[in-house]
mmCIF file of C-alpha atoms in Angstrom:
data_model
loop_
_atom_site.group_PDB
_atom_site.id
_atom_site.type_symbol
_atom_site.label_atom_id
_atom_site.label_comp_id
_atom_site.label_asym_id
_atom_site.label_seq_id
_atom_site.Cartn_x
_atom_site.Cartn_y
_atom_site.Cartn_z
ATOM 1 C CA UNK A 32 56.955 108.771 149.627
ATOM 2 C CA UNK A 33 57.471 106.202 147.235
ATOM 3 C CA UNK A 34 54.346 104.373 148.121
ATOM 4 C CA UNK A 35 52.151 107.576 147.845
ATOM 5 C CA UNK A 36 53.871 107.566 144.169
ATOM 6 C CA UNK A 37 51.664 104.437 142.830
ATOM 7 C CA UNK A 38 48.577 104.714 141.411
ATOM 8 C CA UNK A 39 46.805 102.573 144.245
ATOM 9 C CA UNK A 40 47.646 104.349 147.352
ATOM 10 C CA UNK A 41 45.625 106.635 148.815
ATOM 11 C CA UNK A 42 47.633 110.110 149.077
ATOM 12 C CA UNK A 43 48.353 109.079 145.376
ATOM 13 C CA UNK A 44 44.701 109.369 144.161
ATOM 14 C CA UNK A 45 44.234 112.376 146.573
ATOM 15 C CA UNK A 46 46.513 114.188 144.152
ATOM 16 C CA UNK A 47 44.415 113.129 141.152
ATOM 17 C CA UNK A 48 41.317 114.104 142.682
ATOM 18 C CA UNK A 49 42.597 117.796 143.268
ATOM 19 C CA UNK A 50 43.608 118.225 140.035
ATOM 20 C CA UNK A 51 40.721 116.566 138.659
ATOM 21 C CA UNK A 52 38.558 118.841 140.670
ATOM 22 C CA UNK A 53 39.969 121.810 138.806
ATOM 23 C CA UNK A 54 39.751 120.627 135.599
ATOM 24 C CA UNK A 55 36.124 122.083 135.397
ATOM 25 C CA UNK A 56 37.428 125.615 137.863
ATOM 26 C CA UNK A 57 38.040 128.273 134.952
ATOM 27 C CA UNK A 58 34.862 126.901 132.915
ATOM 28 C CA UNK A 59 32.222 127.514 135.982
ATOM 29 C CA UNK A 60 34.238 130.447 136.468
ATOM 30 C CA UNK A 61 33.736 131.786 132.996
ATOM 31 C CA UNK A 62 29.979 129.997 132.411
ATOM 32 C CA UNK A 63 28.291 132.729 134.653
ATOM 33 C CA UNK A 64 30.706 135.593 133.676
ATOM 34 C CA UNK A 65 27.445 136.890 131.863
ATOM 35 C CA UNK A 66 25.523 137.085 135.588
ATOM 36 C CA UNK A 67 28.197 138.632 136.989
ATOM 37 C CA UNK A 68 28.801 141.745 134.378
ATOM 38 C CA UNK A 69 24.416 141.733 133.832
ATOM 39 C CA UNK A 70 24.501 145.506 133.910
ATOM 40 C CA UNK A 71 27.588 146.496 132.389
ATOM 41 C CA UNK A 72 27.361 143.646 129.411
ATOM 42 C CA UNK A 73 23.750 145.184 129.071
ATOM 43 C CA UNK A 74 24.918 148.712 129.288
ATOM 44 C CA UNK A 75 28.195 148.596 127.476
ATOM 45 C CA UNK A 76 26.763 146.724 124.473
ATOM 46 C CA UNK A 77 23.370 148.759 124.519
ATOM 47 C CA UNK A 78 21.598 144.979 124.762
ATOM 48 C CA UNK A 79 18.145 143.989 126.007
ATOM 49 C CA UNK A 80 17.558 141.901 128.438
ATOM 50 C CA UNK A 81 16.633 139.171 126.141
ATOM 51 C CA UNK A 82 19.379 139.921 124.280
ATOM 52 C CA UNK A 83 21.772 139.229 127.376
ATOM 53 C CA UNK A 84 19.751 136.111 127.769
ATOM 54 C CA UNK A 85 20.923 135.177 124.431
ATOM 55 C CA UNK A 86 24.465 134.694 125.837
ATOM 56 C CA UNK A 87 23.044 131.698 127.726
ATOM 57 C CA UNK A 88 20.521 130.414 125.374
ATOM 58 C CA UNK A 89 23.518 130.186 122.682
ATOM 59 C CA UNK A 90 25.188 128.519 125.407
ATOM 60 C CA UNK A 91 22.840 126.336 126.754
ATOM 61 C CA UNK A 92 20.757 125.079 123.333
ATOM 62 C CA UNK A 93 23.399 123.298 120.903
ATOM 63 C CA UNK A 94 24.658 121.174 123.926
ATOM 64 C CA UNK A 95 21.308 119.246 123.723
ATOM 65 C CA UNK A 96 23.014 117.809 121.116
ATOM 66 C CA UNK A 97 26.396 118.377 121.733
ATOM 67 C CA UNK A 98 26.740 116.875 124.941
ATOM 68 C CA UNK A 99 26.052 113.506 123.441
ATOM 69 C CA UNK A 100 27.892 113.710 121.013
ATOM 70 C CA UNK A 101 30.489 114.730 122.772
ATOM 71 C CA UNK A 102 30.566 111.963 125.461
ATOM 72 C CA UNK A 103 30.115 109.261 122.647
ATOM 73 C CA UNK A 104 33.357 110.739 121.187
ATOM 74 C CA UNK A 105 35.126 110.230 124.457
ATOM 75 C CA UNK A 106 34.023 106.820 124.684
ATOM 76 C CA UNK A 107 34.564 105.729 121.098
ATOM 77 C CA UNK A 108 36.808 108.343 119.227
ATOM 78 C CA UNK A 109 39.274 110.282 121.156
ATOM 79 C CA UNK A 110 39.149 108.285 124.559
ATOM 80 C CA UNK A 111 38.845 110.536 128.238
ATOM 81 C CA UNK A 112 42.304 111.922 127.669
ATOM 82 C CA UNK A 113 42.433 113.894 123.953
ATOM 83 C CA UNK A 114 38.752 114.187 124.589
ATOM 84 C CA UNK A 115 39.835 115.995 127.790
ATOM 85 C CA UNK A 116 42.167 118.520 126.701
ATOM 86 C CA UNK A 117 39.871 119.132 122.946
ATOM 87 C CA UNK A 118 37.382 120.255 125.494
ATOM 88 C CA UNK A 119 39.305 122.235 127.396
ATOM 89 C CA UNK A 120 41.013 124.088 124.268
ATOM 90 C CA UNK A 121 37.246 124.859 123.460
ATOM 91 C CA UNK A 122 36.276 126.092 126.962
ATOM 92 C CA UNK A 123 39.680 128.946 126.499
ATOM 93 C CA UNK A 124 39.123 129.492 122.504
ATOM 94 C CA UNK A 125 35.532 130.109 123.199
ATOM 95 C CA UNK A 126 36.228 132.842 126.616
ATOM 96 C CA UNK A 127 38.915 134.537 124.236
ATOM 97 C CA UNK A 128 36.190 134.916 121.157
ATOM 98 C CA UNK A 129 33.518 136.045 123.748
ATOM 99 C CA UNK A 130 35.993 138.473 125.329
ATOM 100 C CA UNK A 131 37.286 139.723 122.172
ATOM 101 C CA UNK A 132 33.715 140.400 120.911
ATOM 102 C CA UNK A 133 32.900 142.689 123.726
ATOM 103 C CA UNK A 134 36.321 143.739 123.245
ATOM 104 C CA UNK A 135 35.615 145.198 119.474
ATOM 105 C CA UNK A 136 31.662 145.779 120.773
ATOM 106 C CA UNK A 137 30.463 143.174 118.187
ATOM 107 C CA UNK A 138 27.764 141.231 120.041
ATOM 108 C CA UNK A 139 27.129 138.272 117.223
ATOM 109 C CA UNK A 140 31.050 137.819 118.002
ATOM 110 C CA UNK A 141 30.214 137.209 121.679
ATOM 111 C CA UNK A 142 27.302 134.651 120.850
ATOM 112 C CA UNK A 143 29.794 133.266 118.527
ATOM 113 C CA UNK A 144 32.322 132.427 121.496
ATOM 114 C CA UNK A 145 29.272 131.439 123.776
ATOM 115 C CA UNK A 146 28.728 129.006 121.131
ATOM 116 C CA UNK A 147 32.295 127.241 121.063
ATOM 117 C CA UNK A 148 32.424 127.878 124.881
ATOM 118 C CA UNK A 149 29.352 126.077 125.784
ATOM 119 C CA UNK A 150 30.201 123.057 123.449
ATOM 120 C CA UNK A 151 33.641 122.567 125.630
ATOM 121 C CA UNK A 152 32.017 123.184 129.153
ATOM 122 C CA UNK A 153 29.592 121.197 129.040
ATOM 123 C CA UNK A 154 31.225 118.388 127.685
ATOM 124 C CA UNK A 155 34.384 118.941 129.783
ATOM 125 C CA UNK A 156 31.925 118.189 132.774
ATOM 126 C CA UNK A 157 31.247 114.806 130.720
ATOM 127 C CA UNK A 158 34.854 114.210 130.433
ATOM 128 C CA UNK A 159 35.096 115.181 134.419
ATOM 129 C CA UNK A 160 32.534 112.550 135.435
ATOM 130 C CA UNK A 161 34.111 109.777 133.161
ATOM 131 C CA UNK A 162 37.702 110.470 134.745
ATOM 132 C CA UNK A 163 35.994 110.019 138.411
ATOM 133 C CA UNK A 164 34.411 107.271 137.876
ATOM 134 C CA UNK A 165 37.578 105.202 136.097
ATOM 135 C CA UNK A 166 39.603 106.347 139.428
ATOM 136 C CA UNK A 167 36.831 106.189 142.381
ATOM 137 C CA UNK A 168 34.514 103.532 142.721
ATOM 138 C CA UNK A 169 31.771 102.255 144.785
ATOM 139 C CA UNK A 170 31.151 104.174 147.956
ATOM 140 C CA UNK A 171 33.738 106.666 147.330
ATOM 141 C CA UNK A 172 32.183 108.365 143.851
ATOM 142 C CA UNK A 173 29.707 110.384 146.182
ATOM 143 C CA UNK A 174 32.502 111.741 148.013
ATOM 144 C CA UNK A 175 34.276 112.590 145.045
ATOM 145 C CA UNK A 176 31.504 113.966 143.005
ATOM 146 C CA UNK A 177 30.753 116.294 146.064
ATOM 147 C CA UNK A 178 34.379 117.634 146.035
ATOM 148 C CA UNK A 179 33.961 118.211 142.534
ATOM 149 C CA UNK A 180 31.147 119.801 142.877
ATOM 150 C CA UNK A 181 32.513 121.964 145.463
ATOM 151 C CA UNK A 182 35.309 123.398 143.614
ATOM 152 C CA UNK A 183 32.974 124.068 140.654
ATOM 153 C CA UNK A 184 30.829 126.085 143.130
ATOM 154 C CA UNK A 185 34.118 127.851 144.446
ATOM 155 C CA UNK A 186 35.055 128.883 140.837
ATOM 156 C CA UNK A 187 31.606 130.326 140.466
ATOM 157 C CA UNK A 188 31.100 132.120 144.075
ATOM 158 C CA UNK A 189 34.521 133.539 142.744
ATOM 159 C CA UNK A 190 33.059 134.604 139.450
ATOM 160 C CA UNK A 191 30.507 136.358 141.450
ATOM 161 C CA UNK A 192 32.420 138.076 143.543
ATOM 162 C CA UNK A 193 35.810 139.022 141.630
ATOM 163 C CA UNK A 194 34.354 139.538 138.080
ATOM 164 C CA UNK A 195 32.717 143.356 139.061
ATOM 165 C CA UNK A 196 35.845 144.371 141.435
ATOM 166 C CA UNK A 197 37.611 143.574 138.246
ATOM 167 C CA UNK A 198 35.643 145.393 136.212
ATOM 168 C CA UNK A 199 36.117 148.699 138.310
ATOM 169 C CA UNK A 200 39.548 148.118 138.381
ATOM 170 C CA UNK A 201 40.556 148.182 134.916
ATOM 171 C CA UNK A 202 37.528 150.520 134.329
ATOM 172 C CA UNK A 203 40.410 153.131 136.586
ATOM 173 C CA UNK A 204 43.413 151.681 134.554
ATOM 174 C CA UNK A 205 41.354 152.551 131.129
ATOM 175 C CA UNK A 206 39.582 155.773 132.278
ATOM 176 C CA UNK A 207 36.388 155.204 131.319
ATOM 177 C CA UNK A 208 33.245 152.722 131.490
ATOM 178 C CA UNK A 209 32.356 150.911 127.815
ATOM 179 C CA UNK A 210 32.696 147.793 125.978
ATOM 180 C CA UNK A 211 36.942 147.787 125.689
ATOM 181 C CA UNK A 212 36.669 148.138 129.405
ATOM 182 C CA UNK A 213 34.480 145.105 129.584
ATOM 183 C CA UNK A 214 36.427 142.831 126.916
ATOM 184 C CA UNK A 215 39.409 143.206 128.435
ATOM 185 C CA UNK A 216 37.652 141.931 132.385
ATOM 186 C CA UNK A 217 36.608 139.067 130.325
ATOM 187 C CA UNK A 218 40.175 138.466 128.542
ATOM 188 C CA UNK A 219 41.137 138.617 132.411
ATOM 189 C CA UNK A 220 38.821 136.012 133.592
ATOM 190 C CA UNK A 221 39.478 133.730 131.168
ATOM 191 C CA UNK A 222 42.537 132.917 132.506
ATOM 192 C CA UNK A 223 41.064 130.268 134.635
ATOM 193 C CA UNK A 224 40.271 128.658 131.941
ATOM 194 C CA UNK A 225 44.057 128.431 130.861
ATOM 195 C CA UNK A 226 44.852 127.261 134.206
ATOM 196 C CA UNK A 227 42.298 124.383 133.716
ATOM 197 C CA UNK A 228 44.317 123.344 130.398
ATOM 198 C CA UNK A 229 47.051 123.206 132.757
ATOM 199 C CA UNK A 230 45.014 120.708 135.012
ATOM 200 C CA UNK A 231 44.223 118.616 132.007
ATOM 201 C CA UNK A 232 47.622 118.142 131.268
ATOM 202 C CA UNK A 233 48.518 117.123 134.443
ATOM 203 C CA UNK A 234 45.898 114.932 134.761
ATOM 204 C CA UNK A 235 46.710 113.492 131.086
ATOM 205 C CA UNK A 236 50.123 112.329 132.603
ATOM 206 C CA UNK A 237 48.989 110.973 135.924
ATOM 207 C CA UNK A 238 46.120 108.909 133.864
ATOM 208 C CA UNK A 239 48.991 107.744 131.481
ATOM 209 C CA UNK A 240 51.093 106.876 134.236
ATOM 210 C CA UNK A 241 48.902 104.560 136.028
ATOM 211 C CA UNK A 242 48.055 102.831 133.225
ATOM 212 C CA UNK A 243 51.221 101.475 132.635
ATOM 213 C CA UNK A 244 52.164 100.951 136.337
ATOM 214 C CA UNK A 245 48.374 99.288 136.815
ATOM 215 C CA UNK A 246 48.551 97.406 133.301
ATOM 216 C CA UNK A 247 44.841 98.363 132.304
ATOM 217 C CA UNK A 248 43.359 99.275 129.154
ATOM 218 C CA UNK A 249 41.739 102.771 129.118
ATOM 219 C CA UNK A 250 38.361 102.806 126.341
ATOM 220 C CA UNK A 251 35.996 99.680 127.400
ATOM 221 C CA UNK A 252 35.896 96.851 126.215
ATOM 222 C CA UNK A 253 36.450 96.689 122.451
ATOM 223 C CA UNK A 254 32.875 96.377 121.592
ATOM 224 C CA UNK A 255 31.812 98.821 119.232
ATOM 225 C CA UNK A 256 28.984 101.531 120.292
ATOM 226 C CA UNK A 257 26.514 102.853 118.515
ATOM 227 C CA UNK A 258 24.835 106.158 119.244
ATOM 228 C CA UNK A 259 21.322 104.054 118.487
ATOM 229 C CA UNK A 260 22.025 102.203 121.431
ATOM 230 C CA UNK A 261 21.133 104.792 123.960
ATOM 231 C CA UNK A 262 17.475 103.172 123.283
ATOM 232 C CA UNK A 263 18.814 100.389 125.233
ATOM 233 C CA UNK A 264 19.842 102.520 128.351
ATOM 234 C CA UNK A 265 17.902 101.437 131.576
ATOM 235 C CA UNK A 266 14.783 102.999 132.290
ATOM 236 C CA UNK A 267 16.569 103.714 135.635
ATOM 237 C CA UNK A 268 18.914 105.787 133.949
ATOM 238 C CA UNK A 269 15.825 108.008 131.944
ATOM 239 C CA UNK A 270 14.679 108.248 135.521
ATOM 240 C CA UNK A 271 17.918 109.775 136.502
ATOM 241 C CA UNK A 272 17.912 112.483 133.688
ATOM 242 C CA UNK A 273 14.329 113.712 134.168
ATOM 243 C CA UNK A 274 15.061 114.460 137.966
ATOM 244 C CA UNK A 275 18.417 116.083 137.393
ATOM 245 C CA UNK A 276 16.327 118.583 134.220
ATOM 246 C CA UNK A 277 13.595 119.116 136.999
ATOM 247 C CA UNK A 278 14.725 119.602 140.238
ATOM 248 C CA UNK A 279 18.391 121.062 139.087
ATOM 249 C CA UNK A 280 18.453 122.851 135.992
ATOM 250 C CA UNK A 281 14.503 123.940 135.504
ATOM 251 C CA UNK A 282 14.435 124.481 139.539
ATOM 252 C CA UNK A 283 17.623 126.326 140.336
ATOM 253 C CA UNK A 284 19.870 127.762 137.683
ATOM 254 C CA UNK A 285 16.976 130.306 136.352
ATOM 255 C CA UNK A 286 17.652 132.119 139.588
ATOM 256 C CA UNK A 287 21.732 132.226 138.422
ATOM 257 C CA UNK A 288 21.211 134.045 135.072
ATOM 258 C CA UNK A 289 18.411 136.889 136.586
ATOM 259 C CA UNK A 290 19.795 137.200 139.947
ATOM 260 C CA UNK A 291 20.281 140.695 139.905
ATOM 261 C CA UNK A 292 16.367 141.003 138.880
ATOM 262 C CA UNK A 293 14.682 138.693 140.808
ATOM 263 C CA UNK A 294 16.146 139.548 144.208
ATOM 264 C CA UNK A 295 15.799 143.631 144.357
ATOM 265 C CA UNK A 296 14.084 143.520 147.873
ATOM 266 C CA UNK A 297 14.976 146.762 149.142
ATOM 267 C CA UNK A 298 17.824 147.386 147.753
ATOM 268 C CA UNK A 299 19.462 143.620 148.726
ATOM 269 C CA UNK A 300 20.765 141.981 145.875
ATOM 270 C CA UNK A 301 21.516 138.116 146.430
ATOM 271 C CA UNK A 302 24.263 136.707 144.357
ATOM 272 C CA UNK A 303 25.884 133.779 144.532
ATOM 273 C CA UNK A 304 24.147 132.524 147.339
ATOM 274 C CA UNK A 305 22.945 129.131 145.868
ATOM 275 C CA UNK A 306 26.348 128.207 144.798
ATOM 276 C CA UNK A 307 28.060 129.675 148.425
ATOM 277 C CA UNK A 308 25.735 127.112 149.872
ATOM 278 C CA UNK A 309 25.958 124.291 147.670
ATOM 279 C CA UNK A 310 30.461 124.443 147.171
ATOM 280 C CA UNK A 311 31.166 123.671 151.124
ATOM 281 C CA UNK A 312 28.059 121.268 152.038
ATOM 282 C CA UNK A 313 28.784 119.171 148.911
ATOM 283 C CA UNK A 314 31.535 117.341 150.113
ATOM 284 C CA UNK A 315 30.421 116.375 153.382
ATOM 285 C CA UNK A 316 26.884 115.303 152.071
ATOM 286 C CA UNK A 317 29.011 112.969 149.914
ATOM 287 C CA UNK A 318 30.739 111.593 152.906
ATOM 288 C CA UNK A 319 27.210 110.852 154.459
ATOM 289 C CA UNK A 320 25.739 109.813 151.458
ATOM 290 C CA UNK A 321 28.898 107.359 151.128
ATOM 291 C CA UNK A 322 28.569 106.278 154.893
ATOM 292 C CA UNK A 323 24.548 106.237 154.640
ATOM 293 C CA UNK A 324 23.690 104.256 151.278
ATOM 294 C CA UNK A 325 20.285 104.959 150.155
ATOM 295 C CA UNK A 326 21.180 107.660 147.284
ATOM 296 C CA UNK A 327 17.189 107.244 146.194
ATOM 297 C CA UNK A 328 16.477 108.400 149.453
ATOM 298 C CA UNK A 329 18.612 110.878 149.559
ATOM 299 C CA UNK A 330 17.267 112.453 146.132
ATOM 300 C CA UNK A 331 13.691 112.166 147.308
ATOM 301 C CA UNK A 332 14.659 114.795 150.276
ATOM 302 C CA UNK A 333 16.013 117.087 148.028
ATOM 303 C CA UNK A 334 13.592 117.132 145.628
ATOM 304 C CA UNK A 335 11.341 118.011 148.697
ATOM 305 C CA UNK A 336 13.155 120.661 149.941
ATOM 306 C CA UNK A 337 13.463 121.819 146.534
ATOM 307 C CA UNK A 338 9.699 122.148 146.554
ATOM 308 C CA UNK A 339 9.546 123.724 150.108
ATOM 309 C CA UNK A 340 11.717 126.804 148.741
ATOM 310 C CA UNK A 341 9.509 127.551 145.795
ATOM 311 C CA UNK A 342 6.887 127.259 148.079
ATOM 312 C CA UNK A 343 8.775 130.270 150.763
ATOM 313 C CA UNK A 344 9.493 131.679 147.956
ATOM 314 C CA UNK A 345 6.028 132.089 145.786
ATOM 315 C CA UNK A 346 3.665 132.476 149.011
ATOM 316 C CA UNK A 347 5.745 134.152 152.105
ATOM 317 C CA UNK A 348 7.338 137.405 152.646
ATOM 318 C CA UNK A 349 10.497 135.994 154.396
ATOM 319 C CA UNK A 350 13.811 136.885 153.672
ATOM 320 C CA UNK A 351 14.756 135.284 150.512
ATOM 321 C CA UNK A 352 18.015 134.227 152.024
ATOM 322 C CA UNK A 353 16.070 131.591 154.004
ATOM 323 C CA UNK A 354 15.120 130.281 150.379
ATOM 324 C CA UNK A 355 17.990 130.632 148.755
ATOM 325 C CA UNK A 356 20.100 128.864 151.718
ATOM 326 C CA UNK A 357 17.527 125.892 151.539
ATOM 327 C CA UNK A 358 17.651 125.689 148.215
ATOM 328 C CA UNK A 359 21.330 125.275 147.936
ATOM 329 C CA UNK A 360 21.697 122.871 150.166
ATOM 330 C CA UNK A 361 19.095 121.213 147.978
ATOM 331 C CA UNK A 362 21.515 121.734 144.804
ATOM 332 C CA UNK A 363 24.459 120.520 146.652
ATOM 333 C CA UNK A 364 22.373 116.546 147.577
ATOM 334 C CA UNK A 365 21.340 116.893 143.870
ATOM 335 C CA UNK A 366 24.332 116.412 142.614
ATOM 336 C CA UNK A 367 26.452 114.698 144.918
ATOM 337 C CA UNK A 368 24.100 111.855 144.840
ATOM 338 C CA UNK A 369 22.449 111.977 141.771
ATOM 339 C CA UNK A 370 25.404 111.830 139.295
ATOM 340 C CA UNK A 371 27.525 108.590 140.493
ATOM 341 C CA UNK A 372 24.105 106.865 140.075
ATOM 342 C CA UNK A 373 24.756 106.880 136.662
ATOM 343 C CA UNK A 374 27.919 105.013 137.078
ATOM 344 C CA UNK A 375 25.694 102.688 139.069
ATOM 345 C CA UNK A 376 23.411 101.571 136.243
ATOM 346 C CA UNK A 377 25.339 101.993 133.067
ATOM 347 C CA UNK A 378 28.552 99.819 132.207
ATOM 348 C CA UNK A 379 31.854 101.453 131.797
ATOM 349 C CA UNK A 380 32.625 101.931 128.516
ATOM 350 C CA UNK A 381 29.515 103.933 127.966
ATOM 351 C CA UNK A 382 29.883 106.219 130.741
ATOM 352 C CA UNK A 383 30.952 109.046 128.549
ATOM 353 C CA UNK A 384 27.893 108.324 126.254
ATOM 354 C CA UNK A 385 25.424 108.158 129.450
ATOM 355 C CA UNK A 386 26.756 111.358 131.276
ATOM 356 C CA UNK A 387 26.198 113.406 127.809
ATOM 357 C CA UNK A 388 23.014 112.257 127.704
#
């Protein structure tokens, strides 16, 4: 017991991992909240649809910016662990003003707390990479990122499949359908996101802890960073970024948000399915990826079977699970073994910088 107590051992850094892991649970739970609720948040709130799409676009657009800015103030200002729990504190101010805006039926007030939610999420993910990386290294970071990734997929298969059951529950307790109904759902999921905090704080200690048992500085190397550097990045790491826009983001996630649209094929509604794919097969792809090597090769073949599900999807009449399934085993390589490449390329102390980027 007293061994699996330091920092280097094993067991000890299984611990960290877990809670590390759930650092990001309540925000993936809470990101897709939006999917979830489509037709009641449209309904409740008399919205459009591209009005409901606005809950993701003010989500999704500032962290172009954000993001970096954001990861150069973990590596430069705050350091991993403020930067760590600011984000988080974002992520669970940002579900409460969202919640509370449905809650009053004042829609700017949601976009308001997409706003502050998306600029912690996003960049708690940054803060989540950084944190693996400084604990796991080498051959274990695809391992790790795939756990990570798992759990994130786990908070939002659970989103998916709690957030409407919840919905019809307090729906009894209130007596009615409407937007007081849905703000207080959302007040309820959001309490992953205070269970995250809690993570945080854990992790905070741990992180604290080691350092003074391991004697090592946390922050780099003293040299001061500039955010005009990022010019300087490898064109490796440009490389990186295009294929993680293209075949994860442009590729996969439009099929999150419109779920409930696209897949209406008599009368079966797919949801989820991507992400109850991706969460299990994400760890052990990791463990072959980390047994295997060749992460290059590894991103080529699932960019290709990326490709081949568009393809079932845009010219065959199959099922669309047979899609779906391929493409989230597609997401799940993606990730695993496309995100500790950035760790591979870029030097520590502007890992926070990088993975905002």
């Amino acid at each position: 017991m007293r061994a699996i107590c330091h920092p280097n051992h094993p067991l000890h850094r299984v611990v960290v991992l877990v809670f590390m892991c759930f650092l990001g649970f309540g925000s993936c739970f809470c990101l897709d909240n939006p999917a979830a609720l489509q037709t009641q948040i449209i309904k409740d709130l008399d919205l459009s649809t591209a009005e409901f799409m606005q809950l993701y676009a003010w989500y999704s657009w500032p962290n172009v910016v954000l993001c970096l800015i954001g990861g150069f103030l973990i590596d430069r200002v705050f350091g991993i662990r403020l930067g760590t729990i600011i984000f988080s504190l974002f992520v669970c101010v940002g579900q409460v003003i969202f919640a509370t805006g449905a809650l009053v039926n004042r829609f700017w007030l949601c976009e308001v707390g997409r706003f502050v939610f998306g600029f912690g999420g996003e960049t708690l993910v940054v803060a989540q990479n950084t944190y693996a990386v400084n604990w796991f290294k080498g051959k274990e970071l695809n391992l790790v990122f795939g756990f990570q990734i798992s759990i994130a997929q786990l908070g939002s298969t659970m989103n998916m499949n709690t957030m409407g059951p919840i919905y019809s529950r307090v729906k009894d307790l209130v007596g009615s359908a409407g937007y007081v109904t849905l703000g207080i759902s959302l007040m309820i999921g959001g309490l992953t996101c205070l269970f995250s905090l809690f993570c945080a704080l854990v992790l905070i200690l741990l992180d604290r802890r080691a350092e003074k048992i391991l004697h090592k500085e946390r922050g780099g190397t003293g040299e001061v960073i500039k955010l005009t550097l990022v010019k300087d990045f490898p064109f490796s790491l440009w490389l990186i970024f295009i294929i993680c826009v293209v075949a994860s983001y442009v590729a996969i996630f439009p099929f999150i948000g419109h779920r409930a649209v696209l897949f209406f094929f008599s009368r079966q509604k797919i949801l989820g399915i991507v992400y109850l794919i991706s969460g299990p097969e994400s760890p052990v792809l990791g463990f072959l990826v980390d047994k295997t090597g060749r992460n290059v090769i590894w991103v080529l073949i699932a960019v290709v079977t990326t490709l081949a599900a568009h393809m079932m999807l845009a010219f065959t009449f199959w099922n669309p699970w047979i899609a779906m399934s391929v493409l989230g085993a597609s997401c799940s390589v993606v990730a695993c073994v496309l995100w500790p490449m950035v760790a591979f390329v870029v030097p520590e102390h502007q890992l926070g910088t990088a993975y905002g980027l």
